[in-house]
PDB file of C-alpha atoms in Angstrom:
ATOM      1  CA  MET A 117      60.807  65.427 103.203  1.00 43.00           C
ATOM      2  CA  ALA A 118      61.436  62.778 105.923  1.00 61.00           C
ATOM      3  CA  VAL A 119      60.964  62.233 109.598  1.00 72.00           C
ATOM      4  CA  PHE A 120      63.795  62.984 111.886  1.00 85.00           C
ATOM      5  CA  THR A 121      61.714  64.272 114.808  1.00 90.00           C
ATOM      6  CA  PRO A 122      58.611  62.166 115.682  1.00 92.00           C
ATOM      7  CA  VAL A 123      55.455  64.235 116.585  1.00 95.00           C
ATOM      8  CA  SER A 124      52.914  62.870 119.064  1.00 96.00           C
ATOM      9  CA  SER A 125      49.176  63.462 118.569  1.00 95.00           C
ATOM     10  CA  SER A 126      49.106  65.663 121.607  1.00 96.00           C
ATOM     11  CA  ALA A 127      51.979  67.871 120.328  1.00 97.00           C
ATOM     12  CA  ALA A 128      50.254  68.120 116.949  1.00 97.00           C
ATOM     13  CA  GLN A 129      46.982  69.023 118.564  1.00 96.00           C
ATOM     14  CA  SER A 130      48.811  71.637 120.723  1.00 96.00           C
ATOM     15  CA  PHE A 131      50.371  73.182 117.609  1.00 97.00           C
ATOM     16  CA  LEU A 132      47.006  73.150 115.769  1.00 97.00           C
ATOM     17  CA  SER A 133      45.266  74.849 118.633  1.00 96.00           C
ATOM     18  CA  GLY A 134      47.068  78.058 117.541  1.00 96.00           C
ATOM     19  CA  TYR A 135      45.137  78.080 114.328  1.00 96.00           C
ATOM     20  CA  ASP A 136      41.424  78.387 113.545  1.00 94.00           C
ATOM     21  CA  LEU A 137      41.534  75.047 111.713  1.00 96.00           C
ATOM     22  CA  GLY A 138      39.459  72.790 113.965  1.00 95.00           C
ATOM     23  CA  GLU A 139      40.587  69.532 115.726  1.00 96.00           C
ATOM     24  CA  LEU A 140      43.233  67.069 114.802  1.00 97.00           C
ATOM     25  CA  VAL A 141      41.871  64.095 112.864  1.00 97.00           C
ATOM     26  CA  SER A 142      45.014  62.316 111.757  1.00 97.00           C
ATOM     27  CA  LEU A 143      48.788  62.816 111.361  1.00 97.00           C
ATOM     28  CA  GLN A 144      50.946  60.735 109.009  1.00 95.00           C
ATOM     29  CA  GLY A 145      54.719  60.934 108.447  1.00 92.00           C
ATOM     30  CA  ILE A 146      56.061  61.532 105.013  1.00 88.00           C
ATOM     31  CA  ALA A 147      59.016  59.356 104.139  1.00 76.00           C
ATOM     32  CA  SER A 148      60.220  61.015 100.924  1.00 65.00           C
ATOM     33  CA  GLY A 149      62.967  63.634 101.037  1.00 55.00           C
ATOM     34  CA  ILE A 150      66.021  64.189 103.086  1.00 67.00           C
ATOM     35  CA  GLU A 151      65.958  67.592 104.960  1.00 79.00           C
ATOM     36  CA  ASN A 152      63.030  68.236 107.253  1.00 90.00           C
ATOM     37  CA  SER A 153      60.420  66.305 109.193  1.00 92.00           C
ATOM     38  CA  ASN A 154      57.138  66.371 107.350  1.00 92.00           C
ATOM     39  CA  PHE A 155      53.636  65.119 108.137  1.00 95.00           C
ATOM     40  CA  PHE A 156      50.316  65.036 106.336  1.00 96.00           C
ATOM     41  CA  LEU A 157      47.966  66.641 108.979  1.00 97.00           C
ATOM     42  CA  THR A 158      44.152  66.385 108.613  1.00 97.00           C
ATOM     43  CA  SER A 159      41.912  68.478 110.769  1.00 97.00           C
ATOM     44  CA  THR A 160      38.238  68.886 110.906  1.00 97.00           C
ATOM     45  CA  LYS A 161      38.610  71.836 108.550  1.00 96.00           C
ATOM     46  CA  GLY A 162      40.995  70.607 105.882  1.00 95.00           C
ATOM     47  CA  GLU A 163      44.218  68.815 104.828  1.00 96.00           C
ATOM     48  CA  PHE A 164      47.670  70.414 105.472  1.00 97.00           C
ATOM     49  CA  VAL A 165      51.376  69.691 105.602  1.00 96.00           C
ATOM     50  CA  LEU A 166      53.133  70.153 108.869  1.00 96.00           C
ATOM     51  CA  THR A 167      56.905  70.818 108.566  1.00 95.00           C
ATOM     52  CA  LEU A 168      59.462  70.711 111.362  1.00 95.00           C
ATOM     53  CA  PHE A 169      62.707  72.310 110.402  1.00 94.00           C
ATOM     54  CA  GLU A 170      65.757  70.288 111.303  1.00 92.00           C
ATOM     55  CA  ARG A 171      68.582  72.491 110.055  1.00 87.00           C
ATOM     56  CA  LEU A 172      67.183  75.887 109.170  1.00 89.00           C
ATOM     57  CA  SER A 173      67.052  78.322 112.026  1.00 88.00           C
ATOM     58  CA  ALA A 174      64.078  80.458 113.128  1.00 89.00           C
ATOM     59  CA  GLU A 175      66.076  83.472 111.931  1.00 91.00           C
ATOM     60  CA  GLN A 176      66.544  82.002 108.324  1.00 92.00           C
ATOM     61  CA  LEU A 177      62.954  80.736 107.926  1.00 95.00           C
ATOM     62  CA  PRO A 178      61.140  83.965 107.245  1.00 96.00           C
ATOM     63  CA  TYR A 179      62.870  84.147 103.777  1.00 97.00           C
ATOM     64  CA  TYR A 180      61.355  80.765 102.746  1.00 97.00           C
ATOM     65  CA  LEU A 181      57.895  81.365 104.232  1.00 97.00           C
ATOM     66  CA  GLU A 182      57.617  84.863 102.886  1.00 97.00           C
ATOM     67  CA  LEU A 183      58.690  83.790  99.517  1.00 98.00           C
ATOM     68  CA  MET A 184      56.005  81.183  99.320  1.00 97.00           C
ATOM     69  CA  ARG A 185      53.391  83.670 100.470  1.00 97.00           C
ATOM     70  CA  HIS A 186      54.721  86.276  97.969  1.00 98.00           C
ATOM     71  CA  LEU A 187      54.452  83.808  95.116  1.00 98.00           C
ATOM     72  CA  GLU A 188      50.925  82.859  95.973  1.00 97.00           C
ATOM     73  CA  SER A 189      50.052  86.543  96.045  1.00 97.00           C
ATOM     74  CA  LYS A 190      51.329  86.798  92.413  1.00 98.00           C
ATOM     75  CA  SER A 191      49.170  83.803  91.442  1.00 97.00           C
ATOM     76  CA  VAL A 192      52.022  81.358  91.119  1.00 98.00           C
ATOM     77  CA  ALA A 193      50.762  77.832  91.782  1.00 97.00           C
ATOM     78  CA  CYS A 194      52.529  76.867  94.991  1.00 97.00           C
ATOM     79  CA  ALA A 195      51.956  75.727  98.534  1.00 93.00           C
ATOM     80  CA  ALA A 196      51.852  78.697 100.720  1.00 91.00           C
ATOM     81  CA  PRO A 197      52.066  78.904 104.608  1.00 96.00           C
ATOM     82  CA  ILE A 198      49.107  79.541 106.684  1.00 96.00           C
ATOM     83  CA  PRO A 199      49.326  82.289 109.425  1.00 96.00           C
ATOM     84  CA  ASN A 200      48.193  81.256 112.903  1.00 96.00           C
ATOM     85  CA  ALA A 201      45.669  83.145 114.980  1.00 94.00           C
ATOM     86  CA  GLU A 202      48.334  85.827 115.787  1.00 95.00           C
ATOM     87  CA  GLY A 203      49.244  86.223 112.128  1.00 96.00           C
ATOM     88  CA  ARG A 204      52.599  84.393 112.367  1.00 96.00           C
ATOM     89  CA  LEU A 205      53.829  81.925 109.743  1.00 97.00           C
ATOM     90  CA  LEU A 206      56.288  80.228 112.083  1.00 96.00           C
ATOM     91  CA  GLY A 207      55.604  78.398 115.300  1.00 96.00           C
ATOM     92  CA  GLN A 208      57.185  75.584 117.298  1.00 95.00           C
ATOM     93  CA  CYS A 209      56.364  71.884 117.687  1.00 97.00           C
ATOM     94  CA  GLU A 210      58.353  69.175 119.548  1.00 96.00           C
ATOM     95  CA  GLY A 211      61.054  71.805 120.229  1.00 94.00           C
ATOM     96  CA  ARG A 212      61.567  72.546 116.484  1.00 95.00           C
ATOM     97  CA  PRO A 213      60.608  75.562 114.395  1.00 96.00           C
ATOM     98  CA  ALA A 214      57.435  74.496 112.461  1.00 97.00           C
ATOM     99  CA  ALA A 215      55.043  75.722 109.828  1.00 97.00           C
ATOM    100  CA  LEU A 216      51.809  74.677 108.334  1.00 97.00           C
ATOM    101  CA  VAL A 217      50.949  74.862 104.621  1.00 96.00           C
ATOM    102  CA  ARG A 218      47.717  73.888 102.846  1.00 92.00           C
ATOM    103  CA  ARG A 219      48.066  70.447 101.200  1.00 95.00           C
ATOM    104  CA  LEU A 220      47.813  70.961  97.422  1.00 95.00           C
ATOM    105  CA  LYS A 221      45.601  68.655  95.371  1.00 92.00           C
ATOM    106  CA  GLY A 222      47.178  66.116  93.075  1.00 94.00           C
ATOM    107  CA  ARG A 223      50.290  63.885  92.985  1.00 94.00           C
ATOM    108  CA  ASP A 224      53.684  63.907  91.456  1.00 94.00           C
ATOM    109  CA  VAL A 225      54.361  62.289  88.190  1.00 94.00           C
ATOM    110  CA  SER A 226      57.394  60.031  87.889  1.00 91.00           C
ATOM    111  CA  SER A 227      57.331  59.678  84.180  1.00 92.00           C
ATOM    112  CA  PRO A 228      56.368  63.124  82.858  1.00 94.00           C
ATOM    113  CA  GLU A 229      55.280  63.792  79.240  1.00 94.00           C
ATOM    114  CA  PRO A 230      55.983  66.853  77.263  1.00 95.00           C
ATOM    115  CA  GLU A 231      52.642  68.367  78.390  1.00 95.00           C
ATOM    116  CA  HIS A 232      53.745  68.168  82.027  1.00 96.00           C
ATOM    117  CA  CYS A 233      57.049  69.729  81.237  1.00 97.00           C
ATOM    118  CA  ALA A 234      55.525  72.662  79.309  1.00 97.00           C
ATOM    119  CA  LEU A 235      53.327  73.432  82.347  1.00 97.00           C
ATOM    120  CA  VAL A 236      56.395  73.372  84.650  1.00 98.00           C
ATOM    121  CA  GLY A 237      58.435  75.567  82.217  1.00 98.00           C
ATOM    122  CA  ALA A 238      55.712  78.145  82.024  1.00 98.00           C
ATOM    123  CA  GLU A 239      55.019  78.323  85.721  1.00 98.00           C
ATOM    124  CA  LEU A 240      58.707  78.492  86.552  1.00 98.00           C
ATOM    125  CA  ALA A 241      59.014  81.550  84.189  1.00 98.00           C
ATOM    126  CA  LYS A 242      56.000  83.074  85.951  1.00 98.00           C
ATOM    127  CA  SER A 243      57.691  82.613  89.329  1.00 98.00           C
ATOM    128  CA  HIS A 244      60.961  84.294  88.149  1.00 98.00           C
ATOM    129  CA  LEU A 245      59.008  87.249  86.987  1.00 98.00           C
ATOM    130  CA  ALA A 246      57.039  87.353  90.218  1.00 98.00           C
ATOM    131  CA  VAL A 247      60.016  87.728  92.502  1.00 98.00           C
ATOM    132  CA  THR A 248      61.252  90.999  90.971  1.00 96.00           C
ATOM    133  CA  ASP A 249      59.620  92.929  93.870  1.00 97.00           C
ATOM    134  CA  PHE A 250      60.333  90.316  96.557  1.00 98.00           C
ATOM    135  CA  GLY A 251      62.109  92.276  99.355  1.00 96.00           C
ATOM    136  CA  LEU A 252      64.118  89.616 101.251  1.00 97.00           C
ATOM    137  CA  ARG A 253      67.458  88.329 100.308  1.00 96.00           C
ATOM    138  CA  GLN A 254      69.378  85.129 101.104  1.00 95.00           C
ATOM    139  CA  PRO A 255      72.079  83.285  99.177  1.00 95.00           C
ATOM    140  CA  ASN A 256      71.627  79.771  97.929  1.00 96.00           C
ATOM    141  CA  LEU A 257      73.005  77.858 100.881  1.00 95.00           C
ATOM    142  CA  ARG A 258      73.937  74.858  98.645  1.00 96.00           C
ATOM    143  CA  GLY A 259      76.041  76.869  96.160  1.00 97.00           C
ATOM    144  CA  LEU A 260      79.717  77.058  95.424  1.00 98.00           C
ATOM    145  CA  ALA A 261      80.877  77.974  98.928  1.00 98.00           C
ATOM    146  CA  TRP A 262      79.141  74.945 100.321  1.00 98.00           C
ATOM    147  CA  TRP A 263      80.632  72.614  97.700  1.00 98.00           C
ATOM    148  CA  GLN A 264      84.071  73.903  98.638  1.00 98.00           C
ATOM    149  CA  GLN A 265      83.433  73.188 102.301  1.00 98.00           C
ATOM    150  CA  VAL A 266      81.783  69.753 102.025  1.00 98.00           C
ATOM    151  CA  LEU A 267      83.822  68.005  99.347  1.00 98.00           C
ATOM    152  CA  PRO A 268      87.238  67.872 101.078  1.00 98.00           C
ATOM    153  CA  ASN A 269      85.513  66.061 104.000  1.00 97.00           C
ATOM    154  CA  LEU A 270      83.944  63.525 101.559  1.00 97.00           C
ATOM    155  CA  TRP A 271      87.002  62.734  99.369  1.00 98.00           C
ATOM    156  CA  PRO A 272      88.681  60.419 101.962  1.00 97.00           C
ATOM    157  CA  ARG A 273      85.409  58.272 101.979  1.00 96.00           C
ATOM    158  CA  MET A 274      84.800  58.205  98.209  1.00 96.00           C
ATOM    159  CA  PRO A 275      86.109  55.877  95.437  1.00 97.00           C
ATOM    160  CA  ALA A 276      89.063  57.240  93.509  1.00 98.00           C
ATOM    161  CA  ALA A 277      87.050  57.748  90.345  1.00 97.00           C
ATOM    162  CA  MET A 278      84.390  59.866  92.138  1.00 98.00           C
ATOM    163  CA  VAL A 279      87.192  61.888  93.766  1.00 98.00           C
ATOM    164  CA  ARG A 280      88.689  62.636  90.399  1.00 98.00           C
ATOM    165  CA  LEU A 281      85.320  63.592  88.839  1.00 98.00           C
ATOM    166  CA  THR A 282      84.352  65.951  91.665  1.00 98.00           C
ATOM    167  CA  GLN A 283      87.785  67.563  91.966  1.00 98.00           C
ATOM    168  CA  ASN A 284      87.791  68.204  88.184  1.00 98.00           C
ATOM    169  CA  GLU A 285      84.264  69.597  88.117  1.00 98.00           C
ATOM    170  CA  LEU A 286      84.805  71.686  91.258  1.00 98.00           C
ATOM    171  CA  GLU A 287      87.719  73.403  89.448  1.00 98.00           C
ATOM    172  CA  ALA A 288      85.592  73.978  86.370  1.00 98.00           C
ATOM    173  CA  GLN A 289      82.740  75.436  88.477  1.00 98.00           C
ATOM    174  CA  GLN A 290      85.062  77.833  90.260  1.00 98.00           C
ATOM    175  CA  ARG A 291      86.202  79.193  86.911  1.00 98.00           C
ATOM    176  CA  PHE A 292      82.617  79.456  85.659  1.00 98.00           C
ATOM    177  CA  HIS A 293      81.414  81.245  88.759  1.00 98.00           C
ATOM    178  CA  THR A 294      84.001  84.051  88.100  1.00 98.00           C
ATOM    179  CA  SER A 295      83.245  84.290  84.337  1.00 97.00           C
ATOM    180  CA  ALA A 296      81.526  87.281  82.660  1.00 95.00           C
ATOM    181  CA  HIS A 297      78.711  85.038  81.446  1.00 94.00           C
ATOM    182  CA  TYR A 298      77.850  83.895  84.903  1.00 97.00           C
ATOM    183  CA  LEU A 299      78.228  87.287  86.608  1.00 97.00           C
ATOM    184  CA  ARG A 300      75.828  88.883  84.044  1.00 97.00           C
ATOM    185  CA  LEU A 301      72.962  86.437  84.602  1.00 98.00           C
ATOM    186  CA  SER A 302      69.751  87.861  85.990  1.00 98.00           C
ATOM    187  CA  ARG A 303      68.990  86.473  89.419  1.00 98.00           C
ATOM    188  CA  GLY A 304      66.536  86.540  92.286  1.00 98.00           C
ATOM    189  CA  ALA A 305      64.792  84.211  94.681  1.00 98.00           C
ATOM    190  CA  VAL A 306      64.479  80.758  93.081  1.00 98.00           C
ATOM    191  CA  HIS A 307      63.026  77.315  94.122  1.00 98.00           C
ATOM    192  CA  ALA A 308      66.356  75.634  93.473  1.00 98.00           C
ATOM    193  CA  ASP A 309      65.033  72.119  93.960  1.00 97.00           C
ATOM    194  CA  LEU A 310      62.157  71.754  91.416  1.00 98.00           C
ATOM    195  CA  PHE A 311      62.378  67.988  90.945  1.00 96.00           C
ATOM    196  CA  ARG A 312      59.464  65.810  89.680  1.00 96.00           C
ATOM    197  CA  ASP A 313      58.491  65.030  93.327  1.00 93.00           C
ATOM    198  CA  ASN A 314      58.127  68.737  94.184  1.00 96.00           C
ATOM    199  CA  VAL A 315      55.459  69.348  91.508  1.00 97.00           C
ATOM    200  CA  LEU A 316      51.934  68.113  91.834  1.00 97.00           C
ATOM    201  CA  PHE A 317      49.323  67.579  89.067  1.00 96.00           C
ATOM    202  CA  GLU A 318      45.623  67.366  89.665  1.00 89.00           C
ATOM    203  CA  GLN A 319      44.909  65.104  86.731  1.00 70.00           C
ATOM    204  CA  ALA A 320      46.825  63.235  84.189  1.00 57.00           C
ATOM    205  CA  PRO A 321      46.182  60.923  81.214  1.00 54.00           C
ATOM    206  CA  SER A 322      44.919  57.567  82.210  1.00 57.00           C
ATOM    207  CA  PRO A 323      43.794  54.296  80.424  1.00 60.00           C
ATOM    208  CA  ALA A 324      40.148  55.490  80.902  1.00 62.00           C
ATOM    209  CA  ALA A 325      40.910  58.977  79.592  1.00 59.00           C
ATOM    210  CA  PRO A 326      44.152  58.831  77.428  1.00 60.00           C
ATOM    211  CA  THR A 327      43.683  62.347  75.966  1.00 63.00           C
ATOM    212  CA  GLN A 328      42.986  64.015  79.239  1.00 73.00           C
ATOM    213  CA  SER A 329      45.353  67.031  79.603  1.00 85.00           C
ATOM    214  CA  PRO A 330      47.444  67.290  82.860  1.00 91.00           C
ATOM    215  CA  LEU A 331      46.402  70.206  85.179  1.00 94.00           C
ATOM    216  CA  LEU A 332      49.109  71.769  87.359  1.00 96.00           C
ATOM    217  CA  GLY A 333      48.404  71.504  91.072  1.00 96.00           C
ATOM    218  CA  GLY A 334      51.481  73.518  92.099  1.00 97.00           C
ATOM    219  CA  PHE A 335      55.005  73.667  93.361  1.00 98.00           C
ATOM    220  CA  ILE A 336      55.917  72.433  96.844  1.00 95.00           C
ATOM    221  CA  ASP A 337      58.913  72.317  99.192  1.00 93.00           C
ATOM    222  CA  TYR A 338      60.620  75.638  98.874  1.00 96.00           C
ATOM    223  CA  TYR A 339      63.078  74.964 101.801  1.00 94.00           C
ATOM    224  CA  PHE A 340      66.151  74.874  99.472  1.00 95.00           C
ATOM    225  CA  ALA A 341      65.274  78.225  97.882  1.00 97.00           C
ATOM    226  CA  GLY A 342      67.667  81.153  97.783  1.00 98.00           C
ATOM    227  CA  ASP A 343      68.927  83.929  95.625  1.00 98.00           C
ATOM    228  CA  ASP A 344      70.570  82.529  92.589  1.00 98.00           C
ATOM    229  CA  ALA A 345      70.611  82.855  88.805  1.00 98.00           C
ATOM    230  CA  PHE A 346      67.144  82.115  87.265  1.00 98.00           C
ATOM    231  CA  LEU A 347      68.924  80.020  84.683  1.00 98.00           C
ATOM    232  CA  PHE A 348      70.241  77.771  87.535  1.00 98.00           C
ATOM    233  CA  ASP A 349      66.673  77.188  88.681  1.00 98.00           C
ATOM    234  CA  LEU A 350      65.590  76.259  85.173  1.00 98.00           C
ATOM    235  CA  ALA A 351      68.656  73.951  84.778  1.00 98.00           C
ATOM    236  CA  VAL A 352      67.783  72.088  87.978  1.00 98.00           C
ATOM    237  CA  ALA A 353      64.366  71.299  86.702  1.00 98.00           C
ATOM    238  CA  TYR A 354      65.480  70.594  83.121  1.00 97.00           C
ATOM    239  CA  ASN A 355      68.095  67.978  84.291  1.00 96.00           C
ATOM    240  CA  ASP A 356      65.581  66.014  86.276  1.00 96.00           C
ATOM    241  CA  TRP A 357      62.480  66.325  84.159  1.00 96.00           C
ATOM    242  CA  THR A 358      64.145  65.793  80.767  1.00 92.00           C
ATOM    243  CA  HIS A 359      67.048  63.419  81.322  1.00 84.00           C
ATOM    244  CA  ALA A 360      66.959  60.940  78.334  1.00 75.00           C
ATOM    245  CA  ARG A 361      63.705  62.578  77.275  1.00 85.00           C
ATOM    246  CA  PRO A 362      64.619  65.124  74.460  1.00 83.00           C
ATOM    247  CA  ALA A 363      60.952  65.974  73.639  1.00 89.00           C
ATOM    248  CA  ASN A 364      60.350  67.002  77.342  1.00 94.00           C
ATOM    249  CA  GLY A 365      63.267  69.285  77.226  1.00 94.00           C
ATOM    250  CA  GLN A 366      62.027  71.242  74.197  1.00 94.00           C
ATOM    251  CA  SER A 367      58.585  71.538  75.693  1.00 96.00           C
ATOM    252  CA  MET A 368      59.899  72.923  78.931  1.00 97.00           C
ATOM    253  CA  LEU A 369      62.280  75.404  77.330  1.00 97.00           C
ATOM    254  CA  SER A 370      59.901  76.659  74.714  1.00 97.00           C
ATOM    255  CA  ALA A 371      57.167  77.186  77.338  1.00 98.00           C
ATOM    256  CA  TYR A 372      59.542  79.033  79.576  1.00 98.00           C
ATOM    257  CA  ALA A 373      60.772  81.250  76.767  1.00 98.00           C
ATOM    258  CA  GLY A 374      57.201  81.976  75.709  1.00 98.00           C
ATOM    259  CA  ILE A 375      56.726  83.948  79.000  1.00 98.00           C
ATOM    260  CA  LYS A 376      60.424  84.945  79.859  1.00 98.00           C
ATOM    261  CA  PRO A 377      62.560  84.980  76.624  1.00 98.00           C
ATOM    262  CA  PHE A 378      66.244  84.037  76.948  1.00 98.00           C
ATOM    263  CA  THR A 379      68.960  86.471  76.514  1.00 97.00           C
ATOM    264  CA  SER A 380      72.074  85.978  74.427  1.00 96.00           C
ATOM    265  CA  ASN A 381      74.107  85.689  77.703  1.00 96.00           C
ATOM    266  CA  GLU A 382      71.808  82.964  79.014  1.00 97.00           C
ATOM    267  CA  ARG A 383      72.201  81.042  75.745  1.00 96.00           C
ATOM    268  CA  GLU A 384      75.983  81.182  76.193  1.00 96.00           C
ATOM    269  CA  ALA A 385      75.887  80.149  79.824  1.00 97.00           C
ATOM    270  CA  TRP A 386      73.303  77.261  79.400  1.00 97.00           C
ATOM    271  CA  PRO A 387      75.694  74.309  78.827  1.00 97.00           C
ATOM    272  CA  MET A 388      77.754  75.178  81.877  1.00 97.00           C
ATOM    273  CA  MET A 389      74.719  75.964  84.026  1.00 98.00           C
ATOM    274  CA  ARG A 390      73.425  72.506  83.220  1.00 97.00           C
ATOM    275  CA  ARG A 391      76.546  71.158  84.817  1.00 98.00           C
ATOM    276  CA  THR A 392      76.309  73.512  87.740  1.00 98.00           C
ATOM    277  CA  ALA A 393      72.773  72.194  88.483  1.00 98.00           C
ATOM    278  CA  ALA A 394      73.912  68.558  88.122  1.00 98.00           C
ATOM    279  CA  PHE A 395      76.967  69.030  90.259  1.00 98.00           C
ATOM    280  CA  ARG A 396      75.035  70.752  93.068  1.00 98.00           C
ATOM    281  CA  PHE A 397      72.860  67.598  93.529  1.00 98.00           C
ATOM    282  CA  LEU A 398      75.680  65.173  93.042  1.00 98.00           C
ATOM    283  CA  VAL A 399      77.493  66.880  95.949  1.00 98.00           C
ATOM    284  CA  SER A 400      74.486  66.921  98.231  1.00 96.00           C
ATOM    285  CA  ARG A 401      73.662  63.236  97.461  1.00 96.00           C
ATOM    286  CA  LEU A 402      77.207  62.260  98.117  1.00 97.00           C
ATOM    287  CA  ASP A 403      77.064  64.112 101.416  1.00 95.00           C
ATOM    288  CA  ASP A 404      73.865  62.326 102.452  1.00 91.00           C
ATOM    289  CA  TRP A 405      75.230  58.949 101.265  1.00 92.00           C
ATOM    290  CA  TYR A 406      78.521  59.137 103.069  1.00 92.00           C
ATOM    291  CA  ARG A 407      77.419  61.164 106.114  1.00 89.00           C
ATOM    292  CA  PRO A 408      73.832  60.091 106.691  1.00 84.00           C
ATOM    293  CA  ARG A 409      71.748  61.586 109.545  1.00 71.00           C
ATOM    294  CA  PRO A 410      69.674  59.375 111.752  1.00 65.00           C
ATOM    295  CA  ALA A 411      65.932  59.472 111.012  1.00 54.00           C
ATOM    296  CA  GLU A 412      62.812  57.573 111.810  1.00 49.00           C
ATOM    297  CA  MET A 413      61.824  57.674 108.193  1.00 47.00           C
ATOM    298  CA  LEU A 414      64.348  58.559 105.483  1.00 54.00           C
ATOM    299  CA  THR A 415      64.816  57.726 101.868  1.00 58.00           C
ATOM    300  CA  ALA A 416      68.432  57.992 100.970  1.00 64.00           C
ATOM    301  CA  LYS A 417      69.032  58.843  97.311  1.00 80.00           C
ATOM    302  CA  ASP A 418      71.707  57.092  95.277  1.00 89.00           C
ATOM    303  CA  PRO A 419      74.354  59.592  93.907  1.00 95.00           C
ATOM    304  CA  ALA A 420      74.684  57.485  90.811  1.00 95.00           C
ATOM    305  CA  TYR A 421      71.670  59.263  89.259  1.00 94.00           C
ATOM    306  CA  PHE A 422      73.258  62.609  89.320  1.00 96.00           C
ATOM    307  CA  GLU A 423      76.740  61.148  88.452  1.00 97.00           C
ATOM    308  CA  ALA A 424      75.194  60.015  85.144  1.00 96.00           C
ATOM    309  CA  ILE A 425      73.466  63.368  84.577  1.00 96.00           C
ATOM    310  CA  LEU A 426      76.760  65.239  85.328  1.00 97.00           C
ATOM    311  CA  ASN A 427      78.682  63.015  82.899  1.00 96.00           C
ATOM    312  CA  HIS A 428      76.123  63.599  80.298  1.00 95.00           C
ATOM    313  CA  CYS A 429      76.203  67.355  80.787  1.00 96.00           C
ATOM    314  CA  ARG A 430      80.032  67.176  80.476  1.00 96.00           C
ATOM    315  CA  SER A 431      79.789  65.405  77.122  1.00 95.00           C
ATOM    316  CA  SER A 432      80.603  67.220  73.894  1.00 91.00           C
ATOM    317  CA  GLU A 433      77.045  66.603  72.710  1.00 87.00           C
ATOM    318  CA  ALA A 434      75.471  68.300  75.662  1.00 88.00           C
ATOM    319  CA  MET A 435      77.892  71.179  75.625  1.00 89.00           C
ATOM    320  CA  ARG A 436      76.646  71.924  72.110  1.00 88.00           C
ATOM    321  CA  GLU A 437      72.973  72.056  73.189  1.00 86.00           C
ATOM    322  CA  CYS A 438      71.285  75.491  72.723  1.00 86.00           C
ATOM    323  CA  LEU A 439      68.290  77.346  74.208  1.00 92.00           C
ATOM    324  CA  PRO A 440      65.403  78.193  71.871  1.00 87.00           C
TER     325      PRO A 440
END
């Protein structure tokens, strides 16, 4: 989330007039994230998130919006788009394709405990089972083909050590993506970006109530979703939620397996899939770092975080890790 395209109050009210959601009360830009322009929109009938899509076209967007609606219909905790008075999920605001979703309760947790990770693992497994009858198809737009396209344009701008790391890992990923283990993995529509800031919790332990259990509010920001291996989706979440927190990892994996047990092929593919997930975000952060886009509000993320995760995933210790 970020703000690349400012939205005036009059434009927001005009967009809101297409819904039966009352009058505009306030509009506040959201600085976190890197892809779309996002705003907290409050009307006389509730709180919402307005998203203006900066890169995705109107032709691509039904996949994401319908996926969110489908998951909500299957009782997966997620932010779902709101249809306007004509029943459409997609409109236009300030010359950009735009959508409105209900704002979920809660906040993200920057330092999750095992209880948070168990909730995420279980809900992620539910979402993977829920998409078996989702009818739309779209590849993960930030997969191998994108890495192959982007990295050669970045290498002249990067330090030599980073060039060596990314060249070596790209070669390893090209081999993995043609392997029998990878090709046999079950797949479908996945979130593909389930970081800590894309999950909200309604309550969490506090000094006043240290034993209070967290309550999942839901998953947000599905705009990197695509058809990919379910194991990739889990690896993305695992890498971010459990980095340097072993107890968190076991909680997430056990909760996931309690709903969607792992296959022997998934167990074999897991170490390389963790590298795949780490590499995907290292490449995107390098792209944002070395080729930034102008924005009114934008929080650039340091590639060093995923460089460290990738190096850990490439270590002999991590390559020996097993799924439960």
